[in-house]
Coordinates of C-alpha atoms and ligand atoms in Angstrom, one line a residue:
X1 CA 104.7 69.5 67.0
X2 CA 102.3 66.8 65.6
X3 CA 99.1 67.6 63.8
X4 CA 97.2 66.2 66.5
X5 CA 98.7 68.3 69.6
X6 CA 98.4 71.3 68.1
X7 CA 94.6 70.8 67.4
X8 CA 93.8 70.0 70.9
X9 CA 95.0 73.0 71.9
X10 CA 92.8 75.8 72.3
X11 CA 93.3 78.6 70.0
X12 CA 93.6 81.8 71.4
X13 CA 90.4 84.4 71.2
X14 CA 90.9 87.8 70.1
X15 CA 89.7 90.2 72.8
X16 CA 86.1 90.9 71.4
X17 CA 85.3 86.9 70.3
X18 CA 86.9 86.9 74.3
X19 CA 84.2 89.6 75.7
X20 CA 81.6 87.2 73.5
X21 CA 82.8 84.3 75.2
X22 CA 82.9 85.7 78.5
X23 CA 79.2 86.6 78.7
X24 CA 78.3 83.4 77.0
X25 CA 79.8 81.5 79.7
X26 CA 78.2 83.6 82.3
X27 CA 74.8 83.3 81.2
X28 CA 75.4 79.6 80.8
X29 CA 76.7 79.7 84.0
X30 CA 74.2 81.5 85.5
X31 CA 71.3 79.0 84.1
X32 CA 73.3 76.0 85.0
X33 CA 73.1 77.5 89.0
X34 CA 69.9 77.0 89.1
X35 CA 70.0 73.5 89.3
X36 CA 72.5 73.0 91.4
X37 CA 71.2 71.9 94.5
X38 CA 72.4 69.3 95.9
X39 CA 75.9 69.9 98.0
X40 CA 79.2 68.8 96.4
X41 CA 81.2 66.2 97.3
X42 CA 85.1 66.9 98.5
X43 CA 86.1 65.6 95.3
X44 CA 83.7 67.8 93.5
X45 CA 84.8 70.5 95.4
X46 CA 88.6 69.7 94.4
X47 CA 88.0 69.2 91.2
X48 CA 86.0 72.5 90.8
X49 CA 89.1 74.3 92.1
X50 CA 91.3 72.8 90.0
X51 CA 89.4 73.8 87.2
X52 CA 88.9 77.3 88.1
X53 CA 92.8 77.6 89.0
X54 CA 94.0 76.4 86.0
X55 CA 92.3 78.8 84.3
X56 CA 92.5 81.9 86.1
X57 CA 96.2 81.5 87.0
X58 CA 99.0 83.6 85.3
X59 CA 100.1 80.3 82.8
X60 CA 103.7 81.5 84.0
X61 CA 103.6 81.6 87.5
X62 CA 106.5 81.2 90.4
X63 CA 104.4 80.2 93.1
X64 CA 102.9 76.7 94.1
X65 CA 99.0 76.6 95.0
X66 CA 97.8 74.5 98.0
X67 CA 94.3 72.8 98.3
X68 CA 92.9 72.7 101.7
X69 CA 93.1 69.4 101.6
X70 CA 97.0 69.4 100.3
X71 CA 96.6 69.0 96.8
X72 CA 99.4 71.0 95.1
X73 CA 98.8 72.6 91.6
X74 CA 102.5 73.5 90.9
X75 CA 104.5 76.5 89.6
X76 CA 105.3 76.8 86.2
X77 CA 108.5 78.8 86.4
X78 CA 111.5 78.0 88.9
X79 CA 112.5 79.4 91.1
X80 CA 109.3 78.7 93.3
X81 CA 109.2 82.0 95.3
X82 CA 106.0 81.3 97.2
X83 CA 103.1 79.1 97.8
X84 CA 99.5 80.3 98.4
X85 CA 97.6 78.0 100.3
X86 CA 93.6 77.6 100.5
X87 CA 93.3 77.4 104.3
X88 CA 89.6 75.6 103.9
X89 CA 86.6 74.3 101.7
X90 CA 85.2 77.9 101.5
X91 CA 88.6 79.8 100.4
X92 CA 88.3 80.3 96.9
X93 CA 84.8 80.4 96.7
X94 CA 85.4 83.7 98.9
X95 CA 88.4 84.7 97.4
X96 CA 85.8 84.6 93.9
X97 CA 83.9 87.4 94.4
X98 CA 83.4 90.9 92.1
X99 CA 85.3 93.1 92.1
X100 CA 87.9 90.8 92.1
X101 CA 90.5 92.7 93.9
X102 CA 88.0 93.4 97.1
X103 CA 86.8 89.9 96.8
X104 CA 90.5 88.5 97.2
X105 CA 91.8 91.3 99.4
X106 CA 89.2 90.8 101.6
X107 CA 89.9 86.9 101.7
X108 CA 93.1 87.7 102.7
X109 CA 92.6 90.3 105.8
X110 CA 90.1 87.3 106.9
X111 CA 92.9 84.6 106.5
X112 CA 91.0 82.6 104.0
X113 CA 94.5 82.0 102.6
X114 CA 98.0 82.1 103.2
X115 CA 100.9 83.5 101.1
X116 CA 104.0 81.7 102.1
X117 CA 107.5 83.0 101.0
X118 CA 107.5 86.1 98.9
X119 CA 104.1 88.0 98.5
X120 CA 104.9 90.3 95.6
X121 CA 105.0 87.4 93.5
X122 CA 101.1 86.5 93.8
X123 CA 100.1 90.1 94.4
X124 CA 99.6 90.4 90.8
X125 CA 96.4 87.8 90.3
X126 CA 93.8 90.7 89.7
X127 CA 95.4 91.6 86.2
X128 CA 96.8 87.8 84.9
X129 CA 94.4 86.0 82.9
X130 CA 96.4 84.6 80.0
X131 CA 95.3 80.9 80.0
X132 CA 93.8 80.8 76.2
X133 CA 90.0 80.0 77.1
X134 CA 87.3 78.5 74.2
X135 CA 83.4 79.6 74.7
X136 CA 83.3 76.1 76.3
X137 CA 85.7 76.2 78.8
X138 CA 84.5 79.2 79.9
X139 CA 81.2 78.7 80.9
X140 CA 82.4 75.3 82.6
X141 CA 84.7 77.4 84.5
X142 CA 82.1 79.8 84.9
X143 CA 80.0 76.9 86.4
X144 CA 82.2 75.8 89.0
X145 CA 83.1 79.2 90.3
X146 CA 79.0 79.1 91.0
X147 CA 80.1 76.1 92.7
X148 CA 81.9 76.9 94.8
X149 CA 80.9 80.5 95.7
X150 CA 77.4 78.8 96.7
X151 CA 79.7 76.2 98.7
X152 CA 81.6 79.3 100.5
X153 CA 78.4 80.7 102.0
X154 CA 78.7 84.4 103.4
X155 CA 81.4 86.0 104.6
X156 CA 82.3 89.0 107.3
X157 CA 83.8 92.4 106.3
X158 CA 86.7 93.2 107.6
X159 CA 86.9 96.6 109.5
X160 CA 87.3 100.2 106.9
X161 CA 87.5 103.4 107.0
X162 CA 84.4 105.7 108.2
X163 CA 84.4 108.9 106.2
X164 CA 81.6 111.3 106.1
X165 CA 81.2 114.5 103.9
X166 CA 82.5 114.8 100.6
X167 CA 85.4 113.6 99.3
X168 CA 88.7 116.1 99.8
X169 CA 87.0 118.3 101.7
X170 CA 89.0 119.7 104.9
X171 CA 86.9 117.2 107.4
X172 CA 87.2 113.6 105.2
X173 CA 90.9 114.5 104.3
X174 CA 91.2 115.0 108.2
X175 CA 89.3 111.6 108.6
X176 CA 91.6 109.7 105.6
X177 CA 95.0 110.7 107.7
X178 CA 93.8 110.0 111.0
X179 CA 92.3 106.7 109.6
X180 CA 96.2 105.2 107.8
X181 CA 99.0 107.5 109.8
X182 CA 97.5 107.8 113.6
X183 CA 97.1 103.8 113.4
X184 CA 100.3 103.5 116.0
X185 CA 103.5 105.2 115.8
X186 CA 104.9 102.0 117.6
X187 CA 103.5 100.0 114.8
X188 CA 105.6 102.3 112.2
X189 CA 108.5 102.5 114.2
X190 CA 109.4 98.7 113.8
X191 CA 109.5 98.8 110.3
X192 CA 110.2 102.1 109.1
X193 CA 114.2 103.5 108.7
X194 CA 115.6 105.0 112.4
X195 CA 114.3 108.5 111.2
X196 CA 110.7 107.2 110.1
X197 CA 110.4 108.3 106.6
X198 CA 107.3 106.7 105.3
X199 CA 108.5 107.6 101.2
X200 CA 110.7 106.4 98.4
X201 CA 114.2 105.9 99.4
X202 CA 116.9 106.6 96.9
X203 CA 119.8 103.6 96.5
X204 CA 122.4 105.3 93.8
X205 CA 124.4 102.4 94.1
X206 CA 121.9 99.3 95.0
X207 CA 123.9 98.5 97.7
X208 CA 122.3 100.8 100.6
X209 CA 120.8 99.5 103.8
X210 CA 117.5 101.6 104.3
X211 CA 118.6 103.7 106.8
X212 CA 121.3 105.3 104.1
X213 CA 118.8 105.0 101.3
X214 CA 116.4 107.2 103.5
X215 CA 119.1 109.6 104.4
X216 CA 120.7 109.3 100.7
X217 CA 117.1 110.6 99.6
X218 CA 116.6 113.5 101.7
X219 CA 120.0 114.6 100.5
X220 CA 119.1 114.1 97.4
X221 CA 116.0 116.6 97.9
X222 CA 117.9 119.0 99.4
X223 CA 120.5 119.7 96.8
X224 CA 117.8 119.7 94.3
X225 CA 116.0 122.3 95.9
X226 CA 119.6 123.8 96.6
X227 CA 119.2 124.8 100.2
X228 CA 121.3 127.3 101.9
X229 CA 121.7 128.3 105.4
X230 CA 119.3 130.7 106.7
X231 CA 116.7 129.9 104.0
X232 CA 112.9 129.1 104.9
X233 CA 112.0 126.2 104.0
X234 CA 108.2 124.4 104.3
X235 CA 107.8 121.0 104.4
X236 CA 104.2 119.8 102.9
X237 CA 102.9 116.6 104.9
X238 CA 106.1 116.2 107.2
X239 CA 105.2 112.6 108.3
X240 CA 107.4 112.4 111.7
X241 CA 109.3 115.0 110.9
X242 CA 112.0 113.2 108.8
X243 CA 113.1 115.9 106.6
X244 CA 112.6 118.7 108.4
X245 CA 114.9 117.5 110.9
X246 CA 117.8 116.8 108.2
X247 CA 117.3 119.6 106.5
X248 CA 117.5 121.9 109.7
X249 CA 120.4 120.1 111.2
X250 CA 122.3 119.3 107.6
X251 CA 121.6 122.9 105.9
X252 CA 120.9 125.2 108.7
X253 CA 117.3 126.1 107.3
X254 CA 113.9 127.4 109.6
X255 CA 111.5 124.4 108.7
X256 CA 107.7 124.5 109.2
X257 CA 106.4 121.1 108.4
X258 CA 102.7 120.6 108.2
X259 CA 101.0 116.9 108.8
X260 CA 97.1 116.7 109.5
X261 CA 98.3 113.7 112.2
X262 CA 97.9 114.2 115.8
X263 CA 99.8 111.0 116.2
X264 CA 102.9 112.0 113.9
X265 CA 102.8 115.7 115.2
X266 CA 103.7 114.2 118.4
X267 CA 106.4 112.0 117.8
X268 CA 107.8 114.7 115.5
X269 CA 108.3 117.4 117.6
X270 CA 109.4 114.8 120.4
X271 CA 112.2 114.3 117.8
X272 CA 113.2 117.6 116.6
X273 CA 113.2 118.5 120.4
X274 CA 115.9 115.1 120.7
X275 CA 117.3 116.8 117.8
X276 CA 118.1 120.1 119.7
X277 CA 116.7 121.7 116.8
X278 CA 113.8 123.3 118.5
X279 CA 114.8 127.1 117.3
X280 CA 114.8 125.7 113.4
X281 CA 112.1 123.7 113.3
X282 CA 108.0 124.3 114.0
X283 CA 106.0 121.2 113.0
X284 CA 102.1 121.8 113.1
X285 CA 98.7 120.3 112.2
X286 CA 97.8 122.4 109.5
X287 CA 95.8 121.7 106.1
X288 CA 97.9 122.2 102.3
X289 CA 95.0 124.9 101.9
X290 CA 96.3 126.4 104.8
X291 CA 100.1 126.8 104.6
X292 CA 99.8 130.2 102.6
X293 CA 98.6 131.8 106.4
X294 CA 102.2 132.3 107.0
X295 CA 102.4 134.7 104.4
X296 CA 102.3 135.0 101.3
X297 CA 105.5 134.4 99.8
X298 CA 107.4 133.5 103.3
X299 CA 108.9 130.5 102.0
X300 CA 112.2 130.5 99.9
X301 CA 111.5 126.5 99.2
X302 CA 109.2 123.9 99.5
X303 CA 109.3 120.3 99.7
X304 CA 106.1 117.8 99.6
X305 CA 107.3 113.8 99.8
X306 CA 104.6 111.0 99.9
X307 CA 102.0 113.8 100.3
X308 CA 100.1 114.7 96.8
X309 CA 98.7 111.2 96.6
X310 CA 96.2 112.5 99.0
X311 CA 95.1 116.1 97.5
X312 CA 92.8 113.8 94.6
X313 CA 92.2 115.4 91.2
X314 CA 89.7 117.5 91.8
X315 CA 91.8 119.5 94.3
X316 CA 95.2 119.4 92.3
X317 CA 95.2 122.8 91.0
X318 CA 94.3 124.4 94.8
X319 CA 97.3 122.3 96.0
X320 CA 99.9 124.2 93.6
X321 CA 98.3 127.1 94.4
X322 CA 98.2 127.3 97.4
X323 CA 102.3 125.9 97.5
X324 CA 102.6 128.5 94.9
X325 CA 101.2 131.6 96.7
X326 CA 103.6 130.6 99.9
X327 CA 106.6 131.0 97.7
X328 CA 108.8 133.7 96.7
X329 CA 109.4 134.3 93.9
X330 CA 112.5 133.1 92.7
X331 CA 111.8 130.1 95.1
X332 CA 111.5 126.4 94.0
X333 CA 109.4 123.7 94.9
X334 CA 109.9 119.4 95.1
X335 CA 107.1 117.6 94.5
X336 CA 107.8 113.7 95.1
X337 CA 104.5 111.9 94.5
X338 CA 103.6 108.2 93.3
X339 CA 102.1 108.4 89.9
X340 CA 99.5 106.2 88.0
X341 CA 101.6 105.3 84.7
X342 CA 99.2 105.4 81.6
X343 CA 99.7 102.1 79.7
X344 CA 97.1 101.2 77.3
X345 CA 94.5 98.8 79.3
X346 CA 94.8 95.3 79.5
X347 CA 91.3 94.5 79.2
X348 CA 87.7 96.0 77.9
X349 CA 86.1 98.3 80.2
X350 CA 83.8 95.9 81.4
X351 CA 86.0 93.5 82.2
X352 CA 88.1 96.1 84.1
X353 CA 85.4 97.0 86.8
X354 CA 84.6 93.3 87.4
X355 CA 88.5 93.4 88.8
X356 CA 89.2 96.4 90.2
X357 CA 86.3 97.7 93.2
X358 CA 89.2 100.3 94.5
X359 CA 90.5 97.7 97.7
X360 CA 93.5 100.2 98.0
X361 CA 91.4 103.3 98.4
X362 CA 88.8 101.4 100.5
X363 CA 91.4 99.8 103.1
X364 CA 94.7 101.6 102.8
X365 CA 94.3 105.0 101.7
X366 CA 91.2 106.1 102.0
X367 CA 90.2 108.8 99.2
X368 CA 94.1 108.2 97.9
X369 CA 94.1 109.2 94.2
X370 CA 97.2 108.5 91.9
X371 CA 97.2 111.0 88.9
X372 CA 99.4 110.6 85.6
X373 CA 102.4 112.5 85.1
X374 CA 101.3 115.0 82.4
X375 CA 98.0 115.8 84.6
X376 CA 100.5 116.3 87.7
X377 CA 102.4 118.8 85.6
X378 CA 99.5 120.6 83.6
X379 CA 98.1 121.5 87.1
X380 CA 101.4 122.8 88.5
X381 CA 101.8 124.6 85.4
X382 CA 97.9 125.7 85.7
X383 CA 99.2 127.5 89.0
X384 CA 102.2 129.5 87.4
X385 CA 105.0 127.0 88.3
X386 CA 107.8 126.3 85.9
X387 CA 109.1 122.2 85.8
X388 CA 112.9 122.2 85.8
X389 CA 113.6 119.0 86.3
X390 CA 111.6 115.5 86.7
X391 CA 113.2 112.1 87.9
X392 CA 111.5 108.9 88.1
X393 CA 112.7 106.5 91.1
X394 CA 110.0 103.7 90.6
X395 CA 112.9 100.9 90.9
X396 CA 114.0 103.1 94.4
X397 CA 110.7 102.7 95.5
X398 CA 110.0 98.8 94.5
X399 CA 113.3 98.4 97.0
X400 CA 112.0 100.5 99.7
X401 CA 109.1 98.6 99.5
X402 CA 110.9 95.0 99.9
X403 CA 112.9 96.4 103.5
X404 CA 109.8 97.5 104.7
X405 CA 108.3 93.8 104.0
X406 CA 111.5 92.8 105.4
X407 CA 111.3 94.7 108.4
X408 CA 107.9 94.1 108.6
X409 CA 108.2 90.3 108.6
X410 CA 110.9 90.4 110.8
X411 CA 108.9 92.1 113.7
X412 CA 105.5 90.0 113.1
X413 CA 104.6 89.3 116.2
X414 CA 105.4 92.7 117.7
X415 CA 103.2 94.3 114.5
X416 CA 100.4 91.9 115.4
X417 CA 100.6 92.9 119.1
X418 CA 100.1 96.1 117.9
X419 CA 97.7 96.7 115.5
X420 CA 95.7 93.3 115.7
X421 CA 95.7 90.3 112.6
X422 CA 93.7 92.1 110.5
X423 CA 95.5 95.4 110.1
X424 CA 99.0 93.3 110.1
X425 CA 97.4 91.3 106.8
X426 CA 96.6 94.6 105.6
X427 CA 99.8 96.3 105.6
X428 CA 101.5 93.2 104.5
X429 CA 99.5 92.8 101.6
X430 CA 99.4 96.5 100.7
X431 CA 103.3 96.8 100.7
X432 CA 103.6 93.9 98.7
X433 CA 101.0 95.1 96.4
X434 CA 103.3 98.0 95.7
X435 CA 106.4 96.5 95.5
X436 CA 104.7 94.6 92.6
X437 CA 103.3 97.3 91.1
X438 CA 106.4 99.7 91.0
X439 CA 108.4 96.7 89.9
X440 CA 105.7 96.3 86.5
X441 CA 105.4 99.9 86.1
X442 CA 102.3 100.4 86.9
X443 CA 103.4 102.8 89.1
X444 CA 106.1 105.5 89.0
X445 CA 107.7 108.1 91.5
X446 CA 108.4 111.5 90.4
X447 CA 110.2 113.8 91.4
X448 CA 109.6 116.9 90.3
X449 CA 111.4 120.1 90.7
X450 CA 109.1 123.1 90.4
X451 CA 110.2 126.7 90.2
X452 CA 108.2 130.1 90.5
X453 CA 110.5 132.8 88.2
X454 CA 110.5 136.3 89.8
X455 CA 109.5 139.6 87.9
X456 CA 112.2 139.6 85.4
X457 CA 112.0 135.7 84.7
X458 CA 114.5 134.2 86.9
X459 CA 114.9 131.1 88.4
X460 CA 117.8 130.6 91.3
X461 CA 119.1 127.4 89.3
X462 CA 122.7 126.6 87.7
X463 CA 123.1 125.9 84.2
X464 CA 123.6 122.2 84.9
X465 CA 122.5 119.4 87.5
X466 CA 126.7 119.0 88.2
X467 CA 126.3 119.8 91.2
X468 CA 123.3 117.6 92.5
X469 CA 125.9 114.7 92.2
X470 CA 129.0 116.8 93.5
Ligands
SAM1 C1 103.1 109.2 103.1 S1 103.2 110.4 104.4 C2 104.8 111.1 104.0 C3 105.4 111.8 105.2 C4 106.8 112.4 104.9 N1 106.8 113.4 103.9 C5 107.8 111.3 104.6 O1 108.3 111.3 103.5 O2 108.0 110.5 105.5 C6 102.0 111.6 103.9 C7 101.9 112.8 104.7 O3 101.0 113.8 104.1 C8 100.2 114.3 105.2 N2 98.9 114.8 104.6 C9 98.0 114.2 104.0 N3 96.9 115.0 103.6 C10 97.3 116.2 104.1 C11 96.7 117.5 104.0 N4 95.5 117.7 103.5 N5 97.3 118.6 104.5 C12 98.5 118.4 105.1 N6 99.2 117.2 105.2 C13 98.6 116.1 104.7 C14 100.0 113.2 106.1 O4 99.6 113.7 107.4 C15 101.4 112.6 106.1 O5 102.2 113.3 107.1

């Protein structure tokens, strides 16, 4: 490299002379807004966006960006596996708001832009921000994202959740389910597996279509828990009655699944009665707090799949209480939940809430809250249980993930029929999110299994796992 390319490139900050320049460029930018006044021309407007893309964009990227007017600022990496494309003036201006995440989620549910090809790949933009950046740079970037968000004018909300009352309590948890799972079972039925399980599937070879990996999976949870004929088993946030129904017609157990979902209760029991498995399986709308009505100790196992993420923190110990009290003891438990993996954070704390406003918990799952592993344990422990065993399937999940875009894609104009543009965009963007997420490991899926030792210290577990994979 000669001596005079390397000088003109920027040297890279270190992350507090970064913070410095980051606030000096705001203020700078800030000022400089004031005197903007008069109304930019297209190619101001074009060259603004340029500017602001260049530097906000991952520097290795796989996906082409498109200018409303067809300008094309190119990937960086091949293959391209998608193209986002500014649908008008006002896009990124719009798409440039804080918190960052709502700001572009938001743009997106409107249709402000377009993701063409795979989705996954750009769902990461909240967290990139590599592009080495001098004070300079900054505040000109600074300036023209003034630009342009003055240029973009105001812009509707799109449609969210309504919840009153505190957060977790019986009524707003009621509220959050109705809100994501009663949405339209029609809707979930075209991209879901034949048995709608709306959880991780589990693909032991890579090769399995999602109906196996959905069936391979609640195999997979009933030999962990070692079900036998006869046994009670209750199933914690049964969804549409998935595993109930398998584990019933596979195992010979008496099932009571709980949901809080009118619309899932429905199709459920619909199903089991298909099934022929009415005198095995009860599915009700019950509360976690609840389940222990039954009696205490009336279950010999317990399952809970996609259903924790919903309990929040503050409730965590109550949950594996409450499991725990239904359980005999002697009885095991297998909790399969999404967890928040703690990897030190990328940026300053400051920097963090500018991207992140919580568009997951505001759109998808309302109240949703995604605790670390150890806090997971340390409350199940809190409640008396013993962990026996714990198995993370985040790469399962990140292919679940990809056949329900599939699926989803695939059935795009039924979906829309259904549930309207907006709530499509939304459920697009939200499984790509994940996919992305579970594929960085950000995310992780455990499954945890969970026993409660009887007077004299026993567990009803053999001395090896042989026969999980028999
Ligand atoms: C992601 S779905 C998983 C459904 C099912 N286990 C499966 O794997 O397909 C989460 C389930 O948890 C249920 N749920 C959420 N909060 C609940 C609560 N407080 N009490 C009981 N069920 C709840 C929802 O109704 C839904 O059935």
């Amino acid at each position: 490299m000669s001596a005079s390319s390397r000088m003109d490139r920027p040297t890279p900050l270190r992350p507090a002379t970064r913070g410095l320049a980051w606030a000096a460029g705001l203020t700078a930018a800030v000022l400089a807004a004031r005197q903007v006044r008069r109304p930019p021309t297209p190619a101001e407007l074009r060259a603004a966006a340029l500017d602001v893309l260049e530097a906000a964009l991952p520097q290795r990227r796989t996906f082409d960006v498109q200018l409303w007017d067809g300008t094309v600022l190119p990937a960086t990496v091949k293959p391209v596996t998608a193209r986002l494309v500014l649908k008008g003036e006002h896009s990124l201006g719009r798409m440039l708001g804080l918190p960052l995440d709502l700001a572009l989620g938001e743009a997106y549910l409107r249709g402000d832009f377009e993701i063409e090809g795979d989705i996954s790949t750009v769902a990461g933009l909240t967290t990139a921000f590599d592009a080495p950046l001098t004070p300079a740079r900054v505040a000109r970037v600074l300036r023209n994202v003034q630009r342009l968000r003055a240029h973009a004018g105001p812009a509707p909300r799109p449609v969210t959740a309504h919840l009153d009352g505190t957060p977790h309590s019986r009524e707003r948890d009621q509220q959050a389910v109705t809100y994501h799972y009663d949405l339209s079972n029609d809707f979930y039925r075209l991209w879901l597996d034949r048995r709608m399980v709306y959880s991780c599937g589990y693909f032991p070879s890579g090769n399995e279509t999602l109906d196996e990996a959905q069936t391979a999976k609640l195999e997979h949870i009933c030999r962990k828990l070692r079900l036998k004929p006869g046994e009670r088993l209750l199933d914690i946030g049964c969804g549409w009655g998935g595993l109930a129904i398998y584990a019933a017609g596979q195992y010979g157990v008496q099932v009571l699944g709980v949901t809080l979902s009118e619309a899932q209760l429905r199709e459920g029991r619909a199903r089991v009665e298909a099934a022929g498995l009415s005198h095995l399986v009860r599915l009700e709308v019950r509360d976690y707090r609840d389940v222990v009505s039954e009696g205490p100790g009336s279950f010999d196992k317990i399952t809970s799949v996609g259903m924790a993420e919903h309990v929040g923190r503050a409730n965590m110990t109550t949950y594996f209480r409450s499991a725990y009290a239904a359980l005999r003891p002697g009885g095991l438990m297998l909790n399969h939940a999404i967890g928040a993996n703690v990897q030190p954070p990328k940026f300053p704390k400051w920097l963090q809430a500018l991207t992140s406003g919580g568009f997951m918990q505001k759109y998808v799952f309302p109240d949703g809250e995604l605790l670390p592993l150890w806090e997971t344990l340390q409350h199940a422990e809190g409640a008396g249980f013993e962990p026996r065993d714990v198995e993370n399937l985040r790469e399962h999940y990140a292919r679940t993930l990809l056949c329900w875009s599939d699926n989803l894609e695939a059935r795009r104009e039924e979906a829309r029929a259904l549930v309207g543009e907006e709530r499509f965009r939304l459920w697009r963007l939200y499984i790509a999110a994940c996919v992305n997420g579970f594929r960085s490991g950000q995310l992780d899926l455990y499954q945890t299994l969970l026993a409660k030792p009887d007077e004299e210290g026993r567990v009803e577990l053999p001395m090896s796992r042989a026969d999980v994979y028999r």
